[in-house]
């Protein structure tokens, strides 16, 4: 592994990053930005030399999300943006399954994952052998897998989905029953939104499963104006206690369109910072749950990846075509 010494720290915000700092100044003290600024400058310079694009998930920290990312969004948007990319190099500021999806859709490009250990409890909850067993137990029932899975699991699936399009994808199949894997809570939420029978697996997101309905009730006490919006990876009782449920992109749209005076976003907490940076009219109440995998991605690791063009994500050719088909079928549903 390449070890990089820290870049020199300036004592005030440099003119080169002042416009970027303005975007995050509501959520980040100037002293903290000064630690990030040398990396922000170096990354933004180097990505032009490399003809690289940085894709960042909504859960990345503000210095990444607002400081160096070229394209941001939820899992669905990142998959679409990866498919449309014209860069030679894609840096995925997110977790491993997202980089695999980018590689599937860009087999000829270099896809860099700044920390290969950035995994996901949902992706770890199911194996290709599990899918094959489920197909035997439920012959003829289509397998819809959440993008939060390995490429090997995608290769065993009929079609992928994200929390932003799961209902649409499932209804596009025109069947009475589907297997929706591996997130039990996402599957249960989808079942409340459609007449299709949805069979679930037992995977959970280790971040969203920590929220409780009691916690939400405590936040609401004495604050009648509090709007609670939850991610569908939360347990059903948490979603029932919320005012709205949707993917990270839909949660962001909700805040931008409705401009609530006070909001609680029941999801990974960097997202509240990223949205709060541009929503001065809203007060964000933060029950902070961090995803330890997303937090493995840092500016020094992004810089190291761009310098060395490592570590690269590769997908086994024996599974790549079938996995790609499942992702492309999902993307095609949105185009109909
Ligand atoms: P979305 O961004 O698709 O809502 O997914 C949330 C998540 O947990 C990604 O790992
Ligand atoms: Fe996986 Fe949950 Fe982290 Fe998203 S927040 S990467 S679903 S563990």
XYZ file of C-alpha atoms and ligand atoms in Angstrom:
354
model
C 0.000 0.000 0.000
C 1.287 3.492 -0.824
C 1.643 5.690 2.270
C 1.358 9.419 1.665
C 2.701 12.087 3.969
C 0.214 14.838 4.823
C 0.167 17.799 2.452
C 1.190 21.189 3.950
C -1.661 22.986 5.722
C -2.378 26.608 4.805
C -3.417 29.000 7.576
C -6.345 30.486 5.714
C -8.757 29.362 2.990
C -6.871 29.695 -0.315
C -8.517 31.598 -3.194
C -8.419 28.316 -5.195
C -10.814 26.580 -2.790
C -12.748 29.606 -1.446
C -15.719 28.990 -3.768
C -15.862 25.339 -2.684
C -15.617 26.280 0.986
C -18.567 28.653 0.505
C -20.686 25.582 -0.332
C -19.937 23.831 2.978
C -19.368 26.762 5.336
C -22.786 26.194 6.998
C -21.727 22.741 8.176
C -17.918 22.941 8.463
C -15.717 25.317 10.469
C -12.989 27.105 8.478
C -10.275 25.421 10.553
C -11.508 22.002 9.414
C -11.660 23.059 5.766
C -8.013 24.155 6.001
C -7.094 20.524 6.699
C -8.987 19.403 3.595
C -8.099 22.257 1.211
C -4.623 21.029 0.101
C -6.130 17.641 -0.808
C -9.115 19.252 -2.543
C -6.756 21.349 -4.671
C -4.420 18.439 -5.479
C -7.308 16.072 -6.360
C -9.079 18.608 -8.554
C -5.810 19.302 -10.410
C -4.885 15.636 -10.856
C -8.298 14.483 -11.997
C -8.061 16.845 -14.974
C -4.639 15.414 -15.922
C -5.982 11.874 -15.645
C -9.287 12.650 -17.417
C -10.927 11.170 -14.328
C -14.399 11.628 -12.948
C -15.244 11.259 -9.257
C -18.645 9.735 -8.482
C -19.762 10.261 -4.874
C -22.685 8.705 -3.048
C -24.957 10.953 -0.975
C -23.402 9.472 2.208
C -19.913 10.805 1.508
C -18.601 13.528 3.813
C -19.100 17.185 2.716
C -15.444 17.782 1.759
C -15.746 14.908 -0.740
C -19.363 15.501 -1.784
C -19.004 19.274 -2.302
C -15.208 19.551 -2.644
C -14.074 17.027 -5.269
C -17.057 15.053 -6.636
C -18.051 15.628 -10.271
C -21.242 13.577 -10.062
C -23.254 12.840 -6.913
C -26.421 10.937 -6.162
C -28.133 7.820 -4.885
C -27.226 4.305 -6.044
C -29.525 4.598 -9.081
C -28.124 7.953 -10.188
C -24.546 6.707 -9.764
C -25.296 3.632 -11.917
C -26.849 5.842 -14.624
C -24.032 8.386 -14.459
C -21.404 5.635 -14.614
C -23.096 4.310 -17.771
C -22.931 7.746 -19.395
C -19.355 8.593 -18.386
C -16.826 9.620 -21.039
C -13.856 9.820 -18.659
C -10.919 7.378 -18.915
C -10.858 6.838 -15.165
C -13.765 6.557 -12.723
C -13.085 7.033 -9.000
C -15.912 5.664 -6.893
C -16.327 7.527 -3.600
C -18.786 5.059 -2.135
C -18.665 1.339 -1.389
C -17.372 -1.677 -3.282
C -20.632 -2.816 -4.917
C -21.030 0.661 -6.448
C -17.544 0.452 -7.987
C -18.333 -3.027 -9.331
C -21.496 -1.654 -10.941
C -19.455 1.165 -12.510
C -16.956 -1.402 -13.842
C -19.746 -3.597 -15.233
C -21.086 -0.628 -17.176
C -17.595 0.576 -18.228
C -15.570 -2.583 -18.837
C -12.902 -0.730 -20.846
C -12.272 2.004 -18.257
C -10.143 2.096 -15.144
C -12.412 2.041 -12.078
C -10.675 3.002 -8.841
C -11.933 2.207 -5.345
C -9.932 4.352 -2.876
C -10.339 1.697 -0.156
C -11.134 -1.860 -1.231
C -12.349 -2.692 2.297
C -15.362 -0.365 1.940
C -18.016 -3.097 1.884
C -21.698 -3.313 2.845
C -23.577 -5.515 5.333
C -26.356 -6.049 2.774
C -23.922 -7.199 0.079
C -22.375 -9.586 2.627
C -25.755 -11.058 3.594
C -26.327 -13.194 0.486
C -24.258 -15.440 -1.808
C -24.776 -16.782 -5.338
C -25.452 -20.239 -3.794
C -28.284 -18.707 -1.701
C -29.919 -17.409 -4.889
C -29.607 -20.790 -6.588
C -31.287 -22.453 -3.558
C -34.094 -19.877 -3.605
C -34.690 -20.539 -7.305
C -35.125 -24.238 -6.492
C -37.514 -23.437 -3.649
C -39.521 -20.937 -5.758
C -39.320 -22.183 -9.367
C -40.308 -19.573 -11.945
C -40.413 -16.675 -9.452
C -38.215 -13.821 -10.782
C -35.257 -12.775 -8.645
C -34.955 -9.022 -8.171
C -31.758 -8.060 -6.362
C -30.965 -4.758 -4.749
C -27.850 -3.174 -6.262
C -26.303 -3.523 -2.785
C -24.985 -6.983 -3.766
C -21.811 -8.429 -5.277
C -21.475 -8.813 -9.053
C -21.554 -12.599 -8.479
C -25.013 -12.291 -6.876
C -26.209 -9.922 -9.615
C -25.149 -12.556 -12.158
C -27.660 -15.001 -10.611
C -30.483 -12.444 -10.752
C -33.109 -11.559 -13.347
C -32.949 -7.828 -12.736
C -31.527 -5.353 -10.216
C -33.305 -2.554 -8.379
C -32.455 0.294 -6.034
C -34.571 1.822 -3.304
C -35.401 4.570 -5.825
C -36.941 2.271 -8.445
C -37.781 -1.023 -6.664
C -41.564 -0.662 -7.039
C -41.286 0.303 -10.720
C -38.854 -2.556 -11.454
C -41.025 -5.157 -9.715
C -44.205 -3.965 -11.438
C -42.416 -3.929 -14.824
C -42.113 -7.722 -14.652
C -45.890 -8.239 -14.920
C -45.904 -11.227 -12.530
C -47.914 -11.856 -9.346
C -44.926 -12.796 -7.156
C -41.218 -11.840 -6.955
C -38.233 -12.549 -4.737
C -36.806 -9.185 -3.606
C -33.341 -9.716 -2.115
C -31.453 -9.294 0.149
C -32.889 -6.390 2.195
C -35.793 -7.653 4.280
C -36.923 -4.154 5.251
C -36.760 -2.749 1.712
C -38.805 -5.759 0.524
C -41.386 -5.184 3.274
C -41.663 -1.498 2.383
C -42.032 -2.319 -1.333
C -44.810 -4.778 -0.425
C -46.786 -1.867 1.045
C -46.510 0.029 -2.274
C -47.621 -2.674 -4.754
C -50.128 -5.487 -5.271
C -47.305 -7.842 -6.328
C -46.494 -10.428 -3.637
C -42.935 -9.707 -2.456
C -40.866 -12.494 -0.896
C -37.991 -11.281 1.275
C -34.559 -12.441 2.486
C -33.045 -11.721 5.897
C -30.351 -9.146 5.048
C -30.229 -5.816 6.872
C -28.264 -2.602 6.578
C -26.184 -2.354 9.738
C -26.710 1.432 9.790
C -30.463 1.711 9.195
C -31.400 -1.228 11.419
C -30.145 0.758 14.443
C -32.936 3.350 14.253
C -35.989 2.764 16.442
C -39.555 4.091 16.459
C -39.100 5.123 20.122
C -36.170 7.322 19.122
C -38.350 9.049 16.517
C -41.130 9.602 19.061
C -38.582 11.154 21.443
C -37.387 13.531 18.715
C -41.000 14.487 17.942
C -41.856 15.263 21.595
C -42.388 19.026 21.942
C -41.722 19.620 18.206
C -45.053 19.381 16.363
C -43.442 20.892 13.269
C -40.809 18.136 12.950
C -41.007 16.324 9.599
C -39.520 12.819 9.702
C -38.304 11.230 6.459
C -36.878 7.724 6.480
C -34.933 5.469 4.134
C -36.707 2.188 3.194
C -33.745 0.221 4.616
C -35.115 1.182 8.082
C -37.200 -1.325 10.082
C -40.957 -1.207 9.262
C -41.895 0.355 12.629
C -39.474 3.228 11.928
C -41.015 3.820 8.488
C -44.485 3.681 10.086
C -43.402 6.400 12.530
C -42.115 8.612 9.682
C -44.022 11.069 7.456
C -42.345 9.971 4.211
C -40.101 7.143 3.000
C -37.846 7.076 -0.048
C -34.355 6.591 -1.433
C -31.631 9.059 -0.514
C -32.358 11.048 -3.707
C -36.090 11.153 -2.933
C -35.352 12.281 0.642
C -33.208 15.121 -0.714
C -35.905 16.093 -3.252
C -38.478 16.098 -0.452
C -36.457 18.638 1.577
C -35.701 20.800 -1.479
C -39.343 20.887 -2.629
C -41.130 21.107 0.730
C -38.569 23.239 2.612
C -39.716 22.020 6.058
C -38.810 24.283 8.992
C -37.370 21.303 10.862
C -36.516 17.871 9.500
C -35.137 14.586 10.765
C -33.548 12.467 8.027
C -33.528 8.885 9.259
C -30.497 7.668 7.332
C -26.697 7.848 7.318
C -25.910 11.214 8.861
C -23.385 12.702 6.426
C -26.324 13.134 4.075
C -27.947 15.659 6.420
C -24.712 17.684 6.328
C -24.617 17.590 2.526
C -28.232 18.736 2.226
C -27.993 21.238 5.110
C -25.077 22.941 3.344
C -27.577 24.277 0.769
C -30.808 24.499 2.792
C -30.537 27.538 5.095
C -34.310 27.640 5.738
C -34.381 24.163 7.321
C -33.134 23.057 10.719
C -31.720 19.514 10.601
C -32.246 17.337 13.671
C -29.502 14.692 13.603
C -29.675 11.226 15.112
C -26.165 10.486 13.838
C -25.561 6.955 12.505
C -22.461 6.702 10.332
C -21.768 3.944 7.801
C -18.274 2.685 8.697
C -17.785 1.467 5.117
C -18.641 4.807 3.473
C -16.390 6.538 6.006
C -13.355 4.536 4.821
C -13.237 6.850 1.808
C -11.144 9.937 2.570
C -9.487 12.705 0.569
C -5.930 11.305 1.104
C -7.103 7.895 -0.196
C -8.779 9.501 -3.239
C -5.573 11.417 -3.976
C -3.469 8.247 -3.598
C -5.792 6.363 -5.957
C -5.468 9.085 -8.599
C -1.690 9.216 -8.213
C -1.135 5.454 -8.464
C -4.226 4.499 -10.530
C -4.750 1.780 -7.905
C -6.596 -0.069 -6.420
C -8.587 -1.049 -9.498
C -11.889 -2.885 -9.394
C -12.159 -5.823 -11.783
C -15.091 -8.163 -12.341
C -14.538 -11.836 -13.151
C -15.294 -12.229 -16.908
C -17.133 -15.481 -16.116
C -19.888 -13.501 -14.362
C -19.573 -10.002 -15.839
C -21.953 -10.417 -18.815
C -24.790 -11.874 -16.739
C -24.317 -9.301 -13.941
C -24.254 -6.452 -16.481
C -27.499 -7.690 -18.031
C -29.278 -7.512 -14.642
C -28.077 -3.915 -14.141
C -28.874 -2.863 -17.728
C -32.393 -4.311 -17.469
C -32.920 -2.137 -14.396
C -31.635 0.994 -16.144
C -33.904 0.242 -19.126
C -37.006 0.217 -16.866
C -36.427 3.905 -16.072
C -36.278 4.719 -19.816
C -39.652 3.201 -20.697
P -29.753 4.809 -2.041
O -28.733 5.879 -2.217
O -29.979 4.086 -3.314
O -31.007 5.318 -1.431
O -29.136 3.700 -1.060
C -28.765 3.950 0.233
C -27.646 3.109 0.678
O -27.595 2.671 1.784
C -26.575 2.876 -0.256
O -25.646 2.072 0.302
Fe -24.428 -0.847 3.092
Fe -25.967 0.331 4.886
Fe -23.508 1.246 4.507
Fe -25.392 1.599 2.599
S -25.383 2.473 4.657
S -23.283 0.893 2.310
S -26.595 -0.278 2.839
S -24.050 -0.796 5.299
